[in-house]
Amino acid sequence: MFRYFTAGESHGPGLTGILEGAPAGLQLSEEFIEQHLVRRQKGYGRGGRMAFEKDKAIIQSGVRFGKTTGAPIALSMINRAFEKDDSNWPKVMAKDGSRGDVERITLPRPGHADLVGVQKYGFDDIRPVIERSSARETAMRVACCSVARAFLKELGIEIGGHVIQIGSVGYKGWDEIRSIADPLISQGAENIYKEADKSDVRCLDDTLSGEMREEIKHRRKEGTSLGGIYEIIVTGLPAGLGSYVHWDRKIDGQLAQAIVSTQAMKGVEIGLGFEAGRSRGHEVHDEIIYEDHFSRRTNRAGGIEGGMTTGMPIILRGVMKPIPTMIKPLKTADLDTKEEQETRYERSDVCALPRAVVVAESVIAPVLANAILQKYGGDSMEEIQSRFKKMNA
């Protein structure tokens, strides 16, 4: 089964990832991984760090002659900010010696892990919490999950995402989104992200893209930040992945966990999602039809019923809160003096949502890959592809 771990700090020397469970014989290259890392770095509203970070994951083990060996795959990625930034990170993040004159950070930022992290681990300085809880960690997460994306791709399963709302600007509802997104997925969900990537806010609608950019500009001038909502679509999945038998094997629960485990995510919708709660039953459920195989007349369930895939495209939405680091400060209480003060500013994006879409696409890939392995099994790609093809002929 696919399982991965990441290590490293935002301003440390680099990030490390270890992925286990990839079957032998999977075509994999650093170039394939890099394409999604490059996508993660793009997007209107990003902060200054992306100006000099050039993310590239180096495969250190588990791949020979362009194919996986079945052994754990180790990945490494340098943080260019460690040396190139003017904040003297080699001294601030030194692994040896004593603190010396390195500043202690004692002002926890509302909305961050700062205060609770200090309370949990007993630090007298917030810096360790800032460094590990940072969304910089998602760079290595994208790298690790790209291996699972490569696995799914070889089975004809594709993942694509797009932005549907930033702040107060977005589509009016389900039908409007379906009218622009659904025609693109007839040849696979990757068409969604390829089309969305043409917009620097990753929105499929040109008019809305312009309005979203203006919204970001406006909020930047205010010194505040923006969140929003994105949609992820998966095509090529067979019916029956997941389970209705055990709560922890329900595919929708596992996908939701993957989404909300990502920094700043506050909610998940599947299919109609919360809109279903405002609708009548006849406006929600998908009628079953048979045309050479069982299918659904509509896909308002988002490709999942009873904790299992239906064979229809999976449609997920994630909600990202506004970045809590803002130029215009909020009030906080100092760890030492307990006195009320204004928060300090740590460089960040105004709106990270366009970049978060790539992370969300990535983190659901191991969930889907494991559901495939649970159902079909196998230690090599040849074995898995044979079983997958036979059972879905």
GROMACS .gro file of C-alpha atoms in nm:
model
  393
    1MET     CA    1   0.000   0.000   0.000
    2PHE     CA    2   0.112   0.356  -0.071
    3ARG     CA    3   0.230   0.540   0.239
    4TYR     CA    4   0.453   0.846   0.258
    5PHE     CA    5   0.629   1.061   0.514
    6THR     CA    6   0.780   1.406   0.482
    7ALA     CA    7   1.049   1.572   0.689
    8GLY     CA    8   1.208   1.915   0.691
    9GLU     CA    9   1.141   2.276   0.784
   10SER     CA   10   1.028   2.570   0.576
   11HIS     CA   11   1.364   2.748   0.606
   12GLY     CA   12   1.587   2.450   0.676
   13PRO     CA   13   1.835   2.313   0.421
   14GLY     CA   14   1.571   2.107   0.243
   15LEU     CA   15   1.280   1.865   0.246
   16THR     CA   16   1.287   1.487   0.247
   17GLY     CA   17   1.019   1.238   0.152
   18ILE     CA   18   0.995   0.859   0.173
   19LEU     CA   19   0.725   0.675  -0.016
   20GLU     CA   20   0.667   0.302   0.022
   21GLY     CA   21   0.425   0.067  -0.149
   22ALA     CA   22   0.478   0.163  -0.512
   23PRO     CA   23   0.469  -0.157  -0.719
   24ALA     CA   24   0.766  -0.260  -0.926
   25GLY     CA   25   0.781  -0.167  -1.293
   26LEU     CA   26   0.613   0.175  -1.273
   27GLN     CA   27   0.758   0.427  -1.518
   28LEU     CA   28   0.887   0.718  -1.310
   29SER     CA   29   1.119   1.010  -1.371
   30GLU     CA   30   1.220   1.330  -1.195
   31GLU     CA   31   1.072   1.519  -1.491
   32PHE     CA   32   0.727   1.369  -1.430
   33ILE     CA   33   0.739   1.474  -1.064
   34GLU     CA   34   0.872   1.818  -1.153
   35GLN     CA   35   0.577   1.906  -1.377
   36HIS     CA   36   0.343   1.911  -1.077
   37LEU     CA   37   0.598   2.091  -0.859
   38VAL     CA   38   0.620   2.364  -1.124
   39ARG     CA   39   0.240   2.386  -1.131
   40ARG     CA   40   0.233   2.421  -0.751
   41GLN     CA   41   0.461   2.724  -0.770
   42LYS     CA   42   0.237   2.919  -1.007
   43GLY     CA   43  -0.069   3.126  -0.932
   44TYR     CA   44  -0.175   3.487  -0.893
   45GLY     CA   45  -0.153   3.617  -0.537
   46ARG     CA   46   0.161   3.424  -0.444
   47GLY     CA   47   0.426   3.564  -0.212
   48GLY     CA   48   0.786   3.663  -0.280
   49ARG     CA   49   0.947   3.330  -0.197
   50MET     CA   50   0.840   3.173  -0.525
   51ALA     CA   51   1.061   3.424  -0.704
   52PHE     CA   52   1.371   3.224  -0.618
   53GLU     CA   53   1.252   2.874  -0.522
   54LYS     CA   54   1.299   2.631  -0.813
   55ASP     CA   55   1.153   2.313  -0.670
   56LYS     CA   56   1.297   1.990  -0.802
   57ALA     CA   57   1.274   1.653  -0.629
   58ILE     CA   58   1.579   1.429  -0.661
   59ILE     CA   59   1.510   1.054  -0.662
   60GLN     CA   60   1.760   0.897  -0.423
   61SER     CA   61   1.640   0.535  -0.423
   62GLY     CA   62   1.374   0.294  -0.542
   63VAL     CA   63   1.406   0.362  -0.917
   64ARG     CA   64   1.638   0.189  -1.164
   65PHE     CA   65   1.656   0.252  -1.537
   66GLY     CA   66   1.340   0.465  -1.523
   67LYS     CA   67   1.121   0.213  -1.339
   68THR     CA   68   1.037   0.155  -0.975
   69THR     CA   69   1.191  -0.150  -0.807
   70GLY     CA   70   0.924  -0.205  -0.541
   71ALA     CA   71   1.159  -0.070  -0.273
   72PRO     CA   72   1.091   0.252  -0.079
   73ILE     CA   73   1.144   0.565  -0.287
   74ALA     CA   74   1.346   0.840  -0.120
   75LEU     CA   75   1.316   1.197  -0.247
   76SER     CA   76   1.510   1.511  -0.154
   77MET     CA   77   1.453   1.877  -0.234
   78ILE     CA   78   1.668   2.175  -0.142
   79ASN     CA   79   1.527   2.497  -0.001
   80ARG     CA   80   1.696   2.773  -0.197
   81ALA     CA   81   1.573   3.023   0.064
   82PHE     CA   82   1.804   2.862   0.321
   83GLU     CA   83   2.109   3.018   0.152
   84LYS     CA   84   1.964   3.289  -0.074
   85ASP     CA   85   1.730   3.465   0.168
   86ASP     CA   86   1.869   3.761   0.365
   87SER     CA   87   1.737   3.631   0.699
   88ASN     CA   88   2.050   3.426   0.783
   89TRP     CA   89   1.860   3.098   0.803
   90PRO     CA   90   2.175   2.882   0.846
   91LYS     CA   91   2.220   3.054   1.183
   92VAL     CA   92   1.849   3.078   1.274
   93MET     CA   93   1.789   2.710   1.190
   94ALA     CA   94   2.129   2.573   1.295
   95LYS     CA   95   2.116   2.209   1.405
   96ASP     CA   96   2.419   2.243   1.635
   97GLY     CA   97   2.537   2.487   1.901
   98SER     CA   98   2.330   2.721   2.118
   99ARG     CA   99   2.077   2.992   2.043
  100GLY     CA  100   2.319   3.278   2.101
  101ASP     CA  101   2.166   3.603   1.976
  102VAL     CA  102   1.901   3.438   1.754
  103GLU     CA  103   1.571   3.613   1.820
  104ARG     CA  104   1.298   3.426   2.007
  105ILE     CA  105   0.955   3.451   1.844
  106THR     CA  106   0.695   3.505   2.118
  107LEU     CA  107   0.395   3.653   1.935
  108PRO     CA  108   0.160   3.371   1.821
  109ARG     CA  109  -0.042   3.451   1.510
  110PRO     CA  110  -0.418   3.392   1.520
  111GLY     CA  111  -0.523   3.120   1.275
  112HIS     CA  112  -0.181   2.948   1.276
  113ALA     CA  113  -0.050   2.647   1.467
  114ASP     CA  114   0.174   2.884   1.666
  115LEU     CA  115   0.011   2.897   2.009
  116VAL     CA  116  -0.123   2.541   2.023
  117GLY     CA  117   0.209   2.404   1.896
  118VAL     CA  118   0.394   2.580   2.178
  119GLN     CA  119   0.138   2.455   2.430
  120LYS     CA  120   0.169   2.099   2.297
  121TYR     CA  121   0.549   2.070   2.292
  122GLY     CA  122   0.647   2.318   2.563
  123PHE     CA  123   0.870   2.539   2.343
  124ASP     CA  124   0.978   2.881   2.467
  125ASP     CA  125   1.004   2.997   2.103
  126ILE     CA  126   0.743   2.969   1.827
  127ARG     CA  127   1.001   2.925   1.547
  128PRO     CA  128   0.996   2.539   1.546
  129VAL     CA  129   0.615   2.546   1.505
  130ILE     CA  130   0.627   2.805   1.227
  131GLU     CA  131   0.883   2.604   1.035
  132ARG     CA  132   0.715   2.263   1.040
  133SER     CA  133   0.352   2.375   1.012
  134SER     CA  134   0.431   2.591   0.708
  135ALA     CA  135   0.270   2.504   0.374
  136ARG     CA  136   0.623   2.474   0.236
  137GLU     CA  137   0.590   2.109   0.344
  138THR     CA  138   0.336   2.055   0.066
  139ALA     CA  139   0.613   2.078  -0.194
  140MET     CA  140   0.743   1.740  -0.080
  141ARG     CA  141   0.390   1.611  -0.041
  142VAL     CA  142   0.324   1.689  -0.407
  143ALA     CA  143   0.646   1.512  -0.501
  144CYS     CA  144   0.559   1.196  -0.307
  145CYS     CA  145   0.200   1.190  -0.429
  146SER     CA  146   0.312   1.235  -0.789
  147VAL     CA  147   0.430   0.873  -0.776
  148ALA     CA  148   0.073   0.766  -0.698
  149ARG     CA  149  -0.050   0.990  -0.981
  150ALA     CA  150   0.188   0.811  -1.219
  151PHE     CA  151   0.049   0.477  -1.101
  152LEU     CA  152  -0.310   0.587  -1.160
  153LYS     CA  153  -0.223   0.737  -1.497
  154GLU     CA  154  -0.095   0.400  -1.624
  155LEU     CA  155  -0.439   0.256  -1.544
  156GLY     CA  156  -0.618   0.536  -1.730
  157ILE     CA  157  -0.720   0.722  -1.413
  158GLU     CA  158  -0.673   1.100  -1.427
  159ILE     CA  159  -0.705   1.384  -1.176
  160GLY     CA  160  -0.767   1.751  -1.250
  161GLY     CA  161  -0.870   2.056  -1.052
  162HIS     CA  162  -0.988   2.413  -1.097
  163VAL     CA  163  -1.088   2.712  -0.885
  164ILE     CA  164  -1.458   2.786  -0.851
  165GLN     CA  165  -1.450   3.074  -0.602
  166ILE     CA  166  -1.205   3.325  -0.456
  167GLY     CA  167  -1.344   3.544  -0.182
  168SER     CA  168  -1.685   3.668  -0.295
  169VAL     CA  169  -1.621   3.597  -0.667
  170GLY     CA  170  -1.727   3.266  -0.818
  171TYR     CA  171  -1.982   3.055  -1.002
  172LYS     CA  172  -2.347   3.083  -0.909
  173GLY     CA  173  -2.407   2.714  -0.852
  174TRP     CA  174  -2.368   2.348  -0.948
  175ASP     CA  175  -2.526   2.371  -1.293
  176GLU     CA  176  -2.309   2.664  -1.400
  177ILE     CA  177  -1.993   2.478  -1.297
  178ARG     CA  178  -2.103   2.157  -1.471
  179SER     CA  179  -2.174   2.342  -1.795
  180ILE     CA  180  -1.809   2.449  -1.826
  181ALA     CA  181  -1.625   2.162  -1.651
  182ASP     CA  182  -1.807   1.850  -1.768
  183PRO     CA  183  -1.744   1.894  -2.143
  184LEU     CA  184  -1.370   1.899  -2.072
  185ILE     CA  185  -1.351   1.558  -1.903
  186SER     CA  186  -1.475   1.340  -2.190
  187GLN     CA  187  -1.108   1.267  -2.272
  188GLY     CA  188  -0.996   1.256  -1.908
  189ALA     CA  189  -0.976   1.482  -1.604
  190GLU     CA  190  -0.626   1.607  -1.687
  191ASN     CA  191  -0.793   1.828  -1.947
  192ILE     CA  192  -0.944   2.016  -1.653
  193TYR     CA  193  -0.611   2.114  -1.504
  194LYS     CA  194  -0.448   2.179  -1.840
  195GLU     CA  195  -0.724   2.422  -1.931
  196ALA     CA  196  -0.736   2.575  -1.582
  197ASP     CA  197  -0.358   2.627  -1.581
  198LYS     CA  198  -0.401   2.874  -1.866
  199SER     CA  199  -0.548   3.111  -1.606
  200ASP     CA  200  -0.318   3.247  -1.333
  201VAL     CA  201  -0.602   3.196  -1.084
  202ARG     CA  202  -0.680   2.849  -1.229
  203CYS     CA  203  -1.040   2.936  -1.315
  204LEU     CA  204  -1.196   2.794  -1.632
  205ASP     CA  205  -1.409   3.103  -1.694
  206ASP     CA  206  -1.222   3.401  -1.842
  207THR     CA  207  -1.461   3.662  -1.702
  208LEU     CA  208  -1.446   3.519  -1.351
  209SER     CA  209  -1.067   3.492  -1.376
  210GLY     CA  210  -1.045   3.868  -1.432
  211GLU     CA  211  -1.280   3.939  -1.144
  212MET     CA  212  -1.081   3.709  -0.915
  213ARG     CA  213  -0.758   3.889  -0.998
  214GLU     CA  214  -0.921   4.222  -0.917
  215GLU     CA  215  -1.047   4.081  -0.587
  216ILE     CA  216  -0.694   3.971  -0.495
  217LYS     CA  217  -0.549   4.313  -0.592
  218HIS     CA  218  -0.809   4.488  -0.379
  219ARG     CA  219  -0.745   4.273  -0.072
  220ARG     CA  220  -0.367   4.307  -0.113
  221LYS     CA  221  -0.405   4.686  -0.092
  222GLU     CA  222  -0.611   4.638   0.224
  223GLY     CA  223  -0.332   4.429   0.374
  224THR     CA  224  -0.558   4.129   0.421
  225SER     CA  225  -0.589   3.785   0.256
  226LEU     CA  226  -0.835   3.564   0.071
  227GLY     CA  227  -0.941   3.199   0.063
  228GLY     CA  228  -1.188   3.021  -0.160
  229ILE     CA  229  -1.317   2.695  -0.301
  230TYR     CA  230  -1.174   2.456  -0.559
  231GLU     CA  231  -1.310   2.148  -0.733
  232ILE     CA  232  -1.121   1.825  -0.803
  233ILE     CA  233  -1.245   1.575  -1.065
  234VAL     CA  234  -1.124   1.216  -1.111
  235THR     CA  235  -1.205   1.011  -1.422
  236GLY     CA  236  -1.142   0.647  -1.516
  237LEU     CA  237  -1.228   0.486  -1.182
  238PRO     CA  238  -1.422   0.159  -1.184
  239ALA     CA  239  -1.728   0.101  -0.968
  240GLY     CA  240  -1.681  -0.061  -0.629
  241LEU     CA  241  -1.367   0.100  -0.483
  242GLY     CA  242  -1.405   0.161  -0.112
  243SER     CA  243  -1.656  -0.018   0.111
  244TYR     CA  244  -1.998   0.009   0.270
  245VAL     CA  245  -1.901  -0.260   0.523
  246HIS     CA  246  -1.650  -0.077   0.746
  247TRP     CA  247  -1.653   0.292   0.836
  248ASP     CA  248  -1.278   0.339   0.793
  249ARG     CA  249  -1.280   0.194   0.440
  250LYS     CA  250  -1.540   0.429   0.297
  251ILE     CA  251  -1.372   0.606   0.006
  252ASP     CA  252  -1.543   0.940   0.070
  253GLY     CA  253  -1.419   0.946   0.430
  254GLN     CA  254  -1.064   0.871   0.320
  255LEU     CA  255  -1.070   1.137   0.049
  256ALA     CA  256  -1.207   1.395   0.292
  257GLN     CA  257  -0.931   1.314   0.541
  258ALA     CA  258  -0.666   1.364   0.273
  259ILE     CA  259  -0.808   1.705   0.183
  260VAL     CA  260  -0.846   1.842   0.536
  261SER     CA  261  -0.500   1.714   0.634
  262THR     CA  262  -0.363   1.986   0.406
  263GLN     CA  263  -0.275   2.325   0.557
  264ALA     CA  264  -0.560   2.581   0.575
  265MET     CA  265  -0.835   2.345   0.451
  266LYS     CA  266  -1.158   2.385   0.648
  267GLY     CA  267  -1.415   2.171   0.468
  268VAL     CA  268  -1.496   1.918   0.197
  269GLU     CA  269  -1.797   1.868  -0.027
  270ILE     CA  270  -1.871   1.565  -0.245
  271GLY     CA  271  -2.094   1.614  -0.547
  272LEU     CA  272  -2.370   1.862  -0.468
  273GLY     CA  273  -2.237   1.876  -0.113
  274PHE     CA  274  -2.406   2.137   0.104
  275GLU     CA  275  -2.632   2.235  -0.184
  276ALA     CA  276  -2.799   1.894  -0.139
  277GLY     CA  277  -2.912   1.998   0.207
  278ARG     CA  278  -3.114   2.282   0.054
  279SER     CA  279  -3.272   2.066  -0.217
  280ARG     CA  280  -3.550   1.809  -0.253
  281GLY     CA  281  -3.474   1.439  -0.300
  282HIS     CA  282  -3.573   1.439  -0.667
  283GLU     CA  283  -3.322   1.721  -0.723
  284VAL     CA  284  -3.038   1.531  -0.557
  285HIS     CA  285  -3.034   1.160  -0.637
  286ASP     CA  286  -2.906   1.021  -0.967
  287GLU     CA  287  -3.136   0.793  -1.165
  288ILE     CA  288  -2.984   0.459  -1.269
  289ILE     CA  289  -2.973   0.370  -1.638
  290TYR     CA  290  -2.839   0.078  -1.842
  291GLU     CA  291  -2.670   0.132  -2.179
  292ASP     CA  292  -2.425  -0.158  -2.226
  293HIS     CA  293  -2.340  -0.109  -1.856
  294PHE     CA  294  -2.501   0.040  -1.548
  295SER     CA  295  -2.455   0.413  -1.512
  296ARG     CA  296  -2.628   0.728  -1.380
  297ARG     CA  297  -2.830   0.981  -1.572
  298THR     CA  298  -2.669   1.260  -1.368
  299ASN     CA  299  -2.375   1.276  -1.125
  300ARG     CA  300  -2.493   1.487  -0.837
  301ALA     CA  301  -2.356   1.225  -0.595
  302GLY     CA  302  -2.009   1.313  -0.721
  303GLY     CA  303  -1.924   0.956  -0.818
  304ILE     CA  304  -1.964   0.808  -0.469
  305GLU     CA  305  -2.258   0.622  -0.313
  306GLY     CA  306  -2.252   0.424   0.010
  307GLY     CA  307  -1.881   0.483   0.060
  308MET     CA  308  -1.795   0.334  -0.282
  309THR     CA  309  -1.716   0.464  -0.627
  310THR     CA  310  -2.000   0.438  -0.878
  311GLY     CA  311  -1.788   0.447  -1.193
  312MET     CA  312  -1.894   0.805  -1.260
  313PRO     CA  313  -1.633   1.083  -1.226
  314ILE     CA  314  -1.553   1.173  -0.867
  315ILE     CA  315  -1.627   1.539  -0.792
  316LEU     CA  316  -1.478   1.685  -0.473
  317ARG     CA  317  -1.461   2.040  -0.342
  318GLY     CA  318  -1.228   2.181  -0.082
  319VAL     CA  319  -1.263   2.501   0.115
  320MET     CA  320  -0.949   2.696   0.199
  321LYS     CA  321  -0.954   2.969   0.462
  322PRO     CA  322  -0.777   3.302   0.402
  323ILE     CA  323  -0.406   3.288   0.483
  324PRO     CA  324  -0.377   3.400   0.850
  325THR     CA  325  -0.045   3.584   0.796
  326MET     CA  326  -0.139   3.935   0.681
  327ILE     CA  327   0.034   4.268   0.633
  328LYS     CA  328  -0.237   4.439   0.838
  329PRO     CA  329  -0.178   4.292   1.186
  330LEU     CA  330  -0.423   4.125   1.420
  331LYS     CA  331  -0.407   4.140   1.798
  332THR     CA  332  -0.235   3.868   1.998
  333ALA     CA  333  -0.088   3.809   2.344
  334ASP     CA  334   0.289   3.780   2.398
  335LEU     CA  335   0.402   3.442   2.537
  336ASP     CA  336   0.633   3.608   2.792
  337THR     CA  337   0.458   3.926   2.905
  338LYS     CA  338   0.102   3.813   2.830
  339GLU     CA  339   0.039   4.168   2.711
  340GLU     CA  340  -0.170   4.240   2.403
  341GLN     CA  341   0.035   4.332   2.097
  342GLU     CA  342   0.008   4.333   1.721
  343THR     CA  343   0.123   4.025   1.528
  344ARG     CA  344   0.452   4.027   1.341
  345TYR     CA  345   0.451   3.968   0.966
  346GLU     CA  346   0.601   3.651   0.817
  347ARG     CA  347   0.618   3.664   0.438
  348SER     CA  348   0.325   3.481   0.277
  349ASP     CA  349   0.080   3.476  -0.012
  350VAL     CA  350  -0.223   3.702  -0.032
  351CYS     CA  351  -0.421   3.415  -0.182
  352ALA     CA  352  -0.273   3.064  -0.201
  353LEU     CA  353  -0.583   2.896  -0.344
  354PRO     CA  354  -0.460   2.860  -0.706
  355ARG     CA  355  -0.152   2.678  -0.577
  356ALA     CA  356  -0.353   2.471  -0.327
  357VAL     CA  357  -0.547   2.312  -0.615
  358VAL     CA  358  -0.233   2.123  -0.720
  359VAL     CA  359  -0.175   2.004  -0.364
  360ALA     CA  360  -0.534   1.881  -0.337
  361GLU     CA  361  -0.509   1.697  -0.668
  362SER     CA  362  -0.197   1.529  -0.536
  363VAL     CA  363  -0.297   1.424  -0.183
  364ILE     CA  364  -0.601   1.227  -0.299
  365ALA     CA  365  -0.388   1.018  -0.538
  366PRO     CA  366  -0.251   0.776  -0.273
  367VAL     CA  367  -0.604   0.722  -0.139
  368LEU     CA  368  -0.726   0.617  -0.484
  369ALA     CA  369  -0.412   0.413  -0.554
  370ASN     CA  370  -0.460   0.219  -0.231
  371ALA     CA  371  -0.825   0.153  -0.314
  372ILE     CA  372  -0.708   0.006  -0.646
  373LEU     CA  373  -0.448  -0.212  -0.473
  374GLN     CA  374  -0.699  -0.332  -0.214
  375LYS     CA  375  -0.936  -0.447  -0.485
  376TYR     CA  376  -0.694  -0.584  -0.745
  377GLY     CA  377  -0.369  -0.654  -0.558
  378GLY     CA  378  -0.031  -0.726  -0.710
  379ASP     CA  379   0.337  -0.643  -0.660
  380SER     CA  380   0.423  -0.536  -1.014
  381MET     CA  381   0.259  -0.310  -1.270
  382GLU     CA  382   0.228  -0.599  -1.514
  383GLU     CA  383   0.034  -0.803  -1.259
  384ILE     CA  384  -0.189  -0.515  -1.152
  385GLN     CA  385  -0.263  -0.400  -1.507
  386SER     CA  386  -0.359  -0.754  -1.610
  387ARG     CA  387  -0.605  -0.790  -1.322
  388PHE     CA  388  -0.742  -0.439  -1.365
  389LYS     CA  389  -0.800  -0.490  -1.738
  390LYS     CA  390  -0.958  -0.835  -1.691
  391MET     CA  391  -1.201  -0.723  -1.421
  392ASN     CA  392  -1.303  -0.407  -1.608
  393ALA     CA  393  -1.329  -0.550  -1.960
   0.00000   0.00000   0.00000
